PDB file of C-alpha atoms in Angstrom:
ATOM      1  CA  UNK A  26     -17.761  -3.715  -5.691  1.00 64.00           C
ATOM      2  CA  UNK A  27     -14.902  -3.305  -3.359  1.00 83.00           C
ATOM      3  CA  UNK A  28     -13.616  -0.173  -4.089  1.00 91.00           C
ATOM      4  CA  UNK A  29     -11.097   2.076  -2.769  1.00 95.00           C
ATOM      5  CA  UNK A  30      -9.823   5.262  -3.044  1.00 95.00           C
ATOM      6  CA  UNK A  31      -6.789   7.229  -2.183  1.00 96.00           C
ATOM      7  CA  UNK A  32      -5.795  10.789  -2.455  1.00 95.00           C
ATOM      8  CA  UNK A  33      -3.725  12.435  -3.839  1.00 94.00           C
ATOM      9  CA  UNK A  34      -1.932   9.962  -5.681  1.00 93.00           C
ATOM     10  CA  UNK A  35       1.264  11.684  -5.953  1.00 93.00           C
ATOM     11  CA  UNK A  36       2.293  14.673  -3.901  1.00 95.00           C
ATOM     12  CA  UNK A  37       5.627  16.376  -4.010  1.00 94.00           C
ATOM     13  CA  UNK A  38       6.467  18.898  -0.695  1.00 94.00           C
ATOM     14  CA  UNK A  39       9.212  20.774   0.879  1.00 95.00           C
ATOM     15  CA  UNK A  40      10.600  19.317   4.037  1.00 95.00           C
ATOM     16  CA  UNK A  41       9.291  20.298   7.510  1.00 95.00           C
ATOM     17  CA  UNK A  42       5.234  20.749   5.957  1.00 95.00           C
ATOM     18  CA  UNK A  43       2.693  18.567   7.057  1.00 96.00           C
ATOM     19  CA  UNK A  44       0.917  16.266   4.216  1.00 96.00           C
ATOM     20  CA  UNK A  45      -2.507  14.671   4.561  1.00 97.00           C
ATOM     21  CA  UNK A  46      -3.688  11.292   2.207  1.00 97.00           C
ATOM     22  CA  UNK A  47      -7.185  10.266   1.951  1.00 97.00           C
ATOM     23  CA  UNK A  48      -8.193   6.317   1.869  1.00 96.00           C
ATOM     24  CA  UNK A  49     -11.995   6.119   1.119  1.00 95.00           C
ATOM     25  CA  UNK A  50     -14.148   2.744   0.800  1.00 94.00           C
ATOM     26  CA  UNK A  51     -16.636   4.288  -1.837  1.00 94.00           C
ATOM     27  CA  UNK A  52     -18.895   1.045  -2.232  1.00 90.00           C
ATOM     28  CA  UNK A  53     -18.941   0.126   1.578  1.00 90.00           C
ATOM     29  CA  UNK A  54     -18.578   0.471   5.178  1.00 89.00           C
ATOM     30  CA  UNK A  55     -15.177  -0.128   6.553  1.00 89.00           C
ATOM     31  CA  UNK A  56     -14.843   0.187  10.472  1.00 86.00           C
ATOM     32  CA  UNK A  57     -10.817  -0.808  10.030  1.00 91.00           C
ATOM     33  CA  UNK A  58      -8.686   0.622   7.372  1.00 94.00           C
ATOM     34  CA  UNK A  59      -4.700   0.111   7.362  1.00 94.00           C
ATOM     35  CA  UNK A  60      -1.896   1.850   6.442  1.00 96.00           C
ATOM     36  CA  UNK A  61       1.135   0.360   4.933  1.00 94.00           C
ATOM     37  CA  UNK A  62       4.568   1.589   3.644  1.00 95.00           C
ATOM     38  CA  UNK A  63       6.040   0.226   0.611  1.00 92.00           C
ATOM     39  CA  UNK A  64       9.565   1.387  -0.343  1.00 87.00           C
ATOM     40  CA  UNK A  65      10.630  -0.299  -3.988  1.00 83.00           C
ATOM     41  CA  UNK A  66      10.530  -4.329  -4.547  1.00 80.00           C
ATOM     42  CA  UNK A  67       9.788  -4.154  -0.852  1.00 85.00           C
ATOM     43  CA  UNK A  68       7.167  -5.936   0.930  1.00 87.00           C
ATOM     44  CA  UNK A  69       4.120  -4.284   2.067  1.00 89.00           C
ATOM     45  CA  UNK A  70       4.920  -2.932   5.771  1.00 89.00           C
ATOM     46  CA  UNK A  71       2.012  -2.389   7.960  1.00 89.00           C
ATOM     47  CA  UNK A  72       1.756   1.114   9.670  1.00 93.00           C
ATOM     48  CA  UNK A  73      -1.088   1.343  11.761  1.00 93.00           C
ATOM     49  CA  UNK A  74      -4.532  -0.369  12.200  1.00 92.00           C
ATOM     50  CA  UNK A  75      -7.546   2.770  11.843  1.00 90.00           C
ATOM     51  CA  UNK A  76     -10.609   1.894  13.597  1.00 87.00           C
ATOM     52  CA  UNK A  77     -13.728   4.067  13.118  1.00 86.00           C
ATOM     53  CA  UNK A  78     -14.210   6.027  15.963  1.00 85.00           C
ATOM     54  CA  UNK A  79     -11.031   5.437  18.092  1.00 86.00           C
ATOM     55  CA  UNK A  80      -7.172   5.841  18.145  1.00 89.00           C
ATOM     56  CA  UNK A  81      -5.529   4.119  15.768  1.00 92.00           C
ATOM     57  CA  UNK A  82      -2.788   1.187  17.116  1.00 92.00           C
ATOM     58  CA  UNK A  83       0.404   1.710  15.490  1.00 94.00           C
ATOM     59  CA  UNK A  84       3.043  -0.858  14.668  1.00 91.00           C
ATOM     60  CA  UNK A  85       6.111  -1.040  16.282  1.00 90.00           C
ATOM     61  CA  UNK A  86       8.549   1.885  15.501  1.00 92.00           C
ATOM     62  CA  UNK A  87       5.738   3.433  13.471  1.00 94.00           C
ATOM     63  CA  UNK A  88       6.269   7.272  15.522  1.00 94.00           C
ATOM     64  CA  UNK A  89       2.176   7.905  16.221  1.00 93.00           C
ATOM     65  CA  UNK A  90       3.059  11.701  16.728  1.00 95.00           C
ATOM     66  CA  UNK A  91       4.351  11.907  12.994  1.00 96.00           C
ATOM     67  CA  UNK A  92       2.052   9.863  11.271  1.00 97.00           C
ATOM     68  CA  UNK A  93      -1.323  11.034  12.583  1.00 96.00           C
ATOM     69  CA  UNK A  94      -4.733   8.838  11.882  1.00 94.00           C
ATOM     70  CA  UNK A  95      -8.207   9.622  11.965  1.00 91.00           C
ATOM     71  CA  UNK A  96     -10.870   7.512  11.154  1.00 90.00           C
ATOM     72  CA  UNK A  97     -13.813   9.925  11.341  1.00 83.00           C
ATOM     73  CA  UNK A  98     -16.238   7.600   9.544  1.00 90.00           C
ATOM     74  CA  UNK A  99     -17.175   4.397   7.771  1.00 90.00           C
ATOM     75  CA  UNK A 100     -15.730   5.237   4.798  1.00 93.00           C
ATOM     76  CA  UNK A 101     -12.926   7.536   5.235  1.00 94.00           C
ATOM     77  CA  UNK A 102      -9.632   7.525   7.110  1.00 95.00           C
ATOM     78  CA  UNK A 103      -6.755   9.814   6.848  1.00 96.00           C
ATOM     79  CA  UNK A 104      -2.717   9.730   7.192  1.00 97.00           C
ATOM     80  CA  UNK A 105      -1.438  13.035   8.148  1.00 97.00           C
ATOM     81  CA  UNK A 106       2.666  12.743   7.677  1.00 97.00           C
ATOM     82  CA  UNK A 107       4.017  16.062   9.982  1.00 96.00           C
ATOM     83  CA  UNK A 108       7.200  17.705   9.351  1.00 96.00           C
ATOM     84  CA  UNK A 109       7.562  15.404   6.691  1.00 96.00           C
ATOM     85  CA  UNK A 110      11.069  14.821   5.538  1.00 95.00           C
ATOM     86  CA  UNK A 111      13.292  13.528   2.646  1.00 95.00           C
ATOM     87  CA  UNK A 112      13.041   9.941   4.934  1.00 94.00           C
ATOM     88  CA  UNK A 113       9.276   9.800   4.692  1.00 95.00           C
ATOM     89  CA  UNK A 114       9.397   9.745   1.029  1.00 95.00           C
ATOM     90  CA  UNK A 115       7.945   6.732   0.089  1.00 94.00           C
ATOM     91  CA  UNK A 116       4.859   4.854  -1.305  1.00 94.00           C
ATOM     92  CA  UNK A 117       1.999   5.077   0.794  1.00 96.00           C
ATOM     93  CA  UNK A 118      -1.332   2.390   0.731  1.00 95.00           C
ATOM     94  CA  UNK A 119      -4.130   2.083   2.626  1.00 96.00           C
ATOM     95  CA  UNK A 120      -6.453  -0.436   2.699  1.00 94.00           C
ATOM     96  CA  UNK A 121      -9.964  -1.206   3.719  1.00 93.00           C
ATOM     97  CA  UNK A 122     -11.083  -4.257   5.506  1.00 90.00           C
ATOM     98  CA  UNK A 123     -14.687  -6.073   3.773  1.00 86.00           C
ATOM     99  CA  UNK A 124     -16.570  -7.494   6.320  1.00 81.00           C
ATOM    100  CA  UNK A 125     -19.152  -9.757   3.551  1.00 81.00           C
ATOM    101  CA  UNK A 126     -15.674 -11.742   2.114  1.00 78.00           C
ATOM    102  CA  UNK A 127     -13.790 -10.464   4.772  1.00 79.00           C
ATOM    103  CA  UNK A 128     -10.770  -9.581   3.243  1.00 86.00           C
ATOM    104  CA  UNK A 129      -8.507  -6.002   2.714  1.00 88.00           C
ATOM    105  CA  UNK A 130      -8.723  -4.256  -0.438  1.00 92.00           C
ATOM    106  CA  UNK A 131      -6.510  -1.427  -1.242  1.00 93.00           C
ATOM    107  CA  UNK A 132      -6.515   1.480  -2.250  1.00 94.00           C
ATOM    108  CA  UNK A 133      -4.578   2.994  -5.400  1.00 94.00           C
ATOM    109  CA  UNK A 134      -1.688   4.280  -3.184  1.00 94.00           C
ATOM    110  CA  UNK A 135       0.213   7.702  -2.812  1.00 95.00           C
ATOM    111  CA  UNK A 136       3.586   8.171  -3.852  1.00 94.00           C
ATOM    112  CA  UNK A 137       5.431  10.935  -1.323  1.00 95.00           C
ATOM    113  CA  UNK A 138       8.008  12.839  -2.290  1.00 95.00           C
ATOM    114  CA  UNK A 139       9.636  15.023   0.407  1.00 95.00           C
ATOM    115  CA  UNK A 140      12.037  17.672  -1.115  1.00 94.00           C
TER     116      UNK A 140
ATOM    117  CA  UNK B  25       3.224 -13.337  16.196  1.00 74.00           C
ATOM    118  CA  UNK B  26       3.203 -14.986  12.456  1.00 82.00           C
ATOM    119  CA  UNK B  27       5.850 -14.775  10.305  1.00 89.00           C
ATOM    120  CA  UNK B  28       5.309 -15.373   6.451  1.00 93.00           C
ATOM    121  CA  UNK B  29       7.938 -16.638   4.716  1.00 95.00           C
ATOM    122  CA  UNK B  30       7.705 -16.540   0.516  1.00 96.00           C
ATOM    123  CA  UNK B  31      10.136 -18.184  -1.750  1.00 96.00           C
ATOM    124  CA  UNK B  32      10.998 -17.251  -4.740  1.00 97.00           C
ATOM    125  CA  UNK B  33      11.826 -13.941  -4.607  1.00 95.00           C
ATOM    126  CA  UNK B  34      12.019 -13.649  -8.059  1.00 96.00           C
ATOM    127  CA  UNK B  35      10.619 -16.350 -10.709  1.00 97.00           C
ATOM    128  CA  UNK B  36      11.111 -16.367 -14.745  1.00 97.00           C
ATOM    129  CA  UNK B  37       8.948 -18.562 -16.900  1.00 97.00           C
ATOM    130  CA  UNK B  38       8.532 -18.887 -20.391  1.00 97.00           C
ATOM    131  CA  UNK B  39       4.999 -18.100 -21.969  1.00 97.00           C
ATOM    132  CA  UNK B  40       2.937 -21.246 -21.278  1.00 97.00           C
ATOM    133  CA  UNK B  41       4.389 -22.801 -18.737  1.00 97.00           C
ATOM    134  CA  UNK B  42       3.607 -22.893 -15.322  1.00 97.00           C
ATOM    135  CA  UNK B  43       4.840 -20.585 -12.032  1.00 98.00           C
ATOM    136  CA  UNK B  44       4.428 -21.752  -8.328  1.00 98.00           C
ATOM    137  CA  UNK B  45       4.956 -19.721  -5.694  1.00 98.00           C
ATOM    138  CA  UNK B  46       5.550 -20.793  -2.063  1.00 98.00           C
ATOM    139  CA  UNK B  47       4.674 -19.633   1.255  1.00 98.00           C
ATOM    140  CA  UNK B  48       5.329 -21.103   4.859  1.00 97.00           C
ATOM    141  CA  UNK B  49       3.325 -19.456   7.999  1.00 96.00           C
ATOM    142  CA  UNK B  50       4.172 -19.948  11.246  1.00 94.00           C
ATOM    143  CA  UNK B  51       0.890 -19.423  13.467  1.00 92.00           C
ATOM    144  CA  UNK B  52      -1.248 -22.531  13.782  1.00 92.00           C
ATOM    145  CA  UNK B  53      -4.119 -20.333  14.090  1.00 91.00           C
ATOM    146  CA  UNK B  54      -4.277 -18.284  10.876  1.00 93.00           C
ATOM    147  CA  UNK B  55      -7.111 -19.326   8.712  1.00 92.00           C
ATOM    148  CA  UNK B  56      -7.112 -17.138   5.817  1.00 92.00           C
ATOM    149  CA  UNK B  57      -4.873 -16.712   3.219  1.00 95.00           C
ATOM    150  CA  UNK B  58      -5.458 -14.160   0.652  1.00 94.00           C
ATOM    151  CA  UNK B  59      -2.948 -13.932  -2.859  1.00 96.00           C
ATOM    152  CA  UNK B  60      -2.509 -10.373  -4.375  1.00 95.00           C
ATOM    153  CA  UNK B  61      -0.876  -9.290  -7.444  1.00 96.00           C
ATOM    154  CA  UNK B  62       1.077  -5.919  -7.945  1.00 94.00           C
ATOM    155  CA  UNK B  63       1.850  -4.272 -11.091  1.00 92.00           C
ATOM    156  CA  UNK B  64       4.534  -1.485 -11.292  1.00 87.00           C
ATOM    157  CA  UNK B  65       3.360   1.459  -9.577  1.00 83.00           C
ATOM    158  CA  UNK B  66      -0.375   0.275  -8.661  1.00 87.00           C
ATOM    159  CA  UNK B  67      -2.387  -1.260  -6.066  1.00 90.00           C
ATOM    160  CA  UNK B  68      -2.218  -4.699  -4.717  1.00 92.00           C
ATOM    161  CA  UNK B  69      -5.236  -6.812  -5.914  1.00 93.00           C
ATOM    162  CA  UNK B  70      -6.557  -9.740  -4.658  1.00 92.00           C
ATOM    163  CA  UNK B  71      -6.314 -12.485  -7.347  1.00 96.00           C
ATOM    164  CA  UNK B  72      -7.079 -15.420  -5.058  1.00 96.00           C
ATOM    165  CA  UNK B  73      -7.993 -16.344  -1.880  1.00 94.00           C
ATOM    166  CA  UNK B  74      -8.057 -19.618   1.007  1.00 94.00           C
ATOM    167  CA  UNK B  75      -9.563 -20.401   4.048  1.00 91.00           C
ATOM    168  CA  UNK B  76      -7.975 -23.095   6.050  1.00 87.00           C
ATOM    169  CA  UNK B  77     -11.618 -25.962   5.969  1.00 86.00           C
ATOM    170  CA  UNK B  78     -10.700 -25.938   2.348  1.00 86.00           C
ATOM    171  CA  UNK B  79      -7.220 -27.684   0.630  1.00 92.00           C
ATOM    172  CA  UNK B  80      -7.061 -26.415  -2.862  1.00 95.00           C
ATOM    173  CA  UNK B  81      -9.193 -23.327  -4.751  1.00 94.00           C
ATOM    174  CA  UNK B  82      -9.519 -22.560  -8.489  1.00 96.00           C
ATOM    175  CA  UNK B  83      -9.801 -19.731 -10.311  1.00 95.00           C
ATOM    176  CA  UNK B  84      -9.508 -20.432 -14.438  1.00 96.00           C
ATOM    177  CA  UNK B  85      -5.908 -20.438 -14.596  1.00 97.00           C
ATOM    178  CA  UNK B  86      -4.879 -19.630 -10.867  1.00 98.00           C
ATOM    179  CA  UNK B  87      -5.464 -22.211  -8.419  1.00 97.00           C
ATOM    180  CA  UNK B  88      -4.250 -22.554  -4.368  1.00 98.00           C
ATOM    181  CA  UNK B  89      -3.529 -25.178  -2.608  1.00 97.00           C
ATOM    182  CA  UNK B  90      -3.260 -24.938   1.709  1.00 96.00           C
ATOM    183  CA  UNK B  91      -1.566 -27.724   3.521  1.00 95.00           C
ATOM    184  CA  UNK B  92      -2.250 -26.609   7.218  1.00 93.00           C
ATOM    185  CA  UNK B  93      -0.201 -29.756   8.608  1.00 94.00           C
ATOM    186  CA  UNK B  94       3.080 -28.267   7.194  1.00 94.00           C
ATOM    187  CA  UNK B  95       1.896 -24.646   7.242  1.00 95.00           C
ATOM    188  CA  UNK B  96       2.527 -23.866   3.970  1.00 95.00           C
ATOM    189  CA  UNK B  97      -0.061 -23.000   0.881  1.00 97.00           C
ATOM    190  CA  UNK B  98       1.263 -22.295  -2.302  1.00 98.00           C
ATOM    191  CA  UNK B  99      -0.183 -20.388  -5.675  1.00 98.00           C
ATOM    192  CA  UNK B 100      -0.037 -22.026  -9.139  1.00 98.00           C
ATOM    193  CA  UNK B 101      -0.267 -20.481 -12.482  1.00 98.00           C
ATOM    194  CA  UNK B 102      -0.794 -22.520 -15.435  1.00 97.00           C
ATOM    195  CA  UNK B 103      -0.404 -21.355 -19.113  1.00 97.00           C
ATOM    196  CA  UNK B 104       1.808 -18.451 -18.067  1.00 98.00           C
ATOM    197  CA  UNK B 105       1.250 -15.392 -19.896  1.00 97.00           C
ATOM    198  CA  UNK B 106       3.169 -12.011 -20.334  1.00 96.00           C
ATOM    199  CA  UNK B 107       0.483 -10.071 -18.349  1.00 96.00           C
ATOM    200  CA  UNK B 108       0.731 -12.222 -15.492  1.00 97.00           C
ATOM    201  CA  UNK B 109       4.313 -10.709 -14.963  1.00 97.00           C
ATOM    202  CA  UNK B 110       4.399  -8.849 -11.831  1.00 96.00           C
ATOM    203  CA  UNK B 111       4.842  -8.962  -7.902  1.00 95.00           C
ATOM    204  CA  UNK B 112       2.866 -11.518  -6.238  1.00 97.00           C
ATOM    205  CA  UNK B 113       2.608 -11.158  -2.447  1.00 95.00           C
ATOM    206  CA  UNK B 114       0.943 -13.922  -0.095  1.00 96.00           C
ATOM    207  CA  UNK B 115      -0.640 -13.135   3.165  1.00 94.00           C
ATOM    208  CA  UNK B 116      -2.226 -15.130   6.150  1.00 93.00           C
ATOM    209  CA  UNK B 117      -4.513 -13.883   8.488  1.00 90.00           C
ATOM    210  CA  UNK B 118      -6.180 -15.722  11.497  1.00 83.00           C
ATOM    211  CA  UNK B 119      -8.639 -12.161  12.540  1.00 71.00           C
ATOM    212  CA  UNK B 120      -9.741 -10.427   9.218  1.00 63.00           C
ATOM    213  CA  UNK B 121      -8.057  -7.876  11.148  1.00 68.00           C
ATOM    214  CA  UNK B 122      -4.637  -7.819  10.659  1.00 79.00           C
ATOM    215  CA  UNK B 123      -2.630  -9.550   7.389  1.00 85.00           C
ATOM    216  CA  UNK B 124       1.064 -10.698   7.683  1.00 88.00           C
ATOM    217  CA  UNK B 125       2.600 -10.249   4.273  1.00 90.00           C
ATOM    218  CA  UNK B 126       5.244 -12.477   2.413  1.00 93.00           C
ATOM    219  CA  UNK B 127       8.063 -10.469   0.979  1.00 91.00           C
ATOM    220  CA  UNK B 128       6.956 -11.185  -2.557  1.00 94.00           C
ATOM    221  CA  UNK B 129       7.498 -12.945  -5.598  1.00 96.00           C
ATOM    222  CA  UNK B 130       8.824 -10.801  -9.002  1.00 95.00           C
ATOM    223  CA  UNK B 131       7.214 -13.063 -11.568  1.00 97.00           C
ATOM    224  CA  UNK B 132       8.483 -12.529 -15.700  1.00 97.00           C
ATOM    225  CA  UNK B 133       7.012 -13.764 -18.262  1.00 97.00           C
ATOM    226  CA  UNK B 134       9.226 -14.183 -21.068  1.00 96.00           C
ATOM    227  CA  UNK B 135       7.152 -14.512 -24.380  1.00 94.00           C
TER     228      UNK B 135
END
């Protein structure tokens, strides 16, 4: 049990087009789901926090505007990068929060590359 | 807000022995502390996991031990072996909500 999914899990694009990643809980209801950043040998680095059925609250210097978040349901929340460019390129992970062991699983992650 | 501090960054051990890694939090009130392990290129998956009314969890060769007086909880590996090399991240958590993450821990195996 515990399972999540992302898509795509790799997606090359030019610069300046907009790029959307899936994170789905396929076994279970998540009502938060989080987004992190991981650049190589780097720490995970928390994006936003997705809550099903409202705004999502962003970390600190995390632009809201560029990385758009819905959370339309209890199982699926996506990451829209806009005008994505070479900077954003990066390994993206979400994660979805079990409420029975109350922990985050993750998902397999999507590796951005902005051209 | 909590700061998680992990030492080592990066940890070689020959086959069989054992690897501890150390963490240090900084909010009194975090009561969870969750381990995760992540190979090259893949997801980070939870391997072990605390909660601060217990001192010490085991898991066949993992175990954790939480000291909440010092703040600090650590992860043990005994009988190293080569699949157990990768990056081990700690994490502490006082919501469910929101995890503070160590910087992480390169673990090699040499065989």
């Amino acid at each position: 049990g515990a399972v999540v999914s992302q898509h795509p899990s790799w997606v090359i694009c030019k610069s300046g087009t907009s790029v959307k990643i899936e994170c789905r809980s396929l076994d279970f209801q998540a009502t938060t789901m989080f987004w992190y950043r991981q650049f190589p040998k780097q720490s995970l680095m928390l994006m936003a926090t997705s809550n099903e059925g409202s705004k999502a609250t962003y970390e600190q210097g995390v632009e809201k505007d560029k990385f758009l978040i819905n959370h339309a349901s209890l199982t699926l929340s996506t990451l829209t990068v806009t005008s994505a460019h070479p900077e954003d390129s990066s390994f993206y992970i979400c994660s979805a929060r079990e409420t029975i062991r109350d922990t985050q699983y993750f998902g397999p992650g999507t590796r951005l590359t902005v051209l | 807000g909590e700061n998680v501090e992990q030492h080592p960054s990066t940890l070689s051990v020959q086959e069989g022995d054992s690897a501890v890694i150390k963490c240090t939090y900084s909010d009194s009130a975090s009561n969870y502390f969750p381990w995760y392990k992540q190979e090259l290129g893949k997801r980070p998956q939870l391997i072990i996991d605390i909660r601060s009314n217990v001192g010490e969890k085991k898991d066949q060769r993992i175990a954790v031990t939480l000291n909440k007086t010092a703040k600090h909880f650590s992860l043990h590996i005994t009988e190293t072996q080569p699949e157990d090399s990768a990056v081990y991240f700690c994490a502490a958590s006082n919501t469910g909500n929101q995890f503070y993450f160590g910087t992480g821990t390169s673990l090699t195996v040499i065989p």
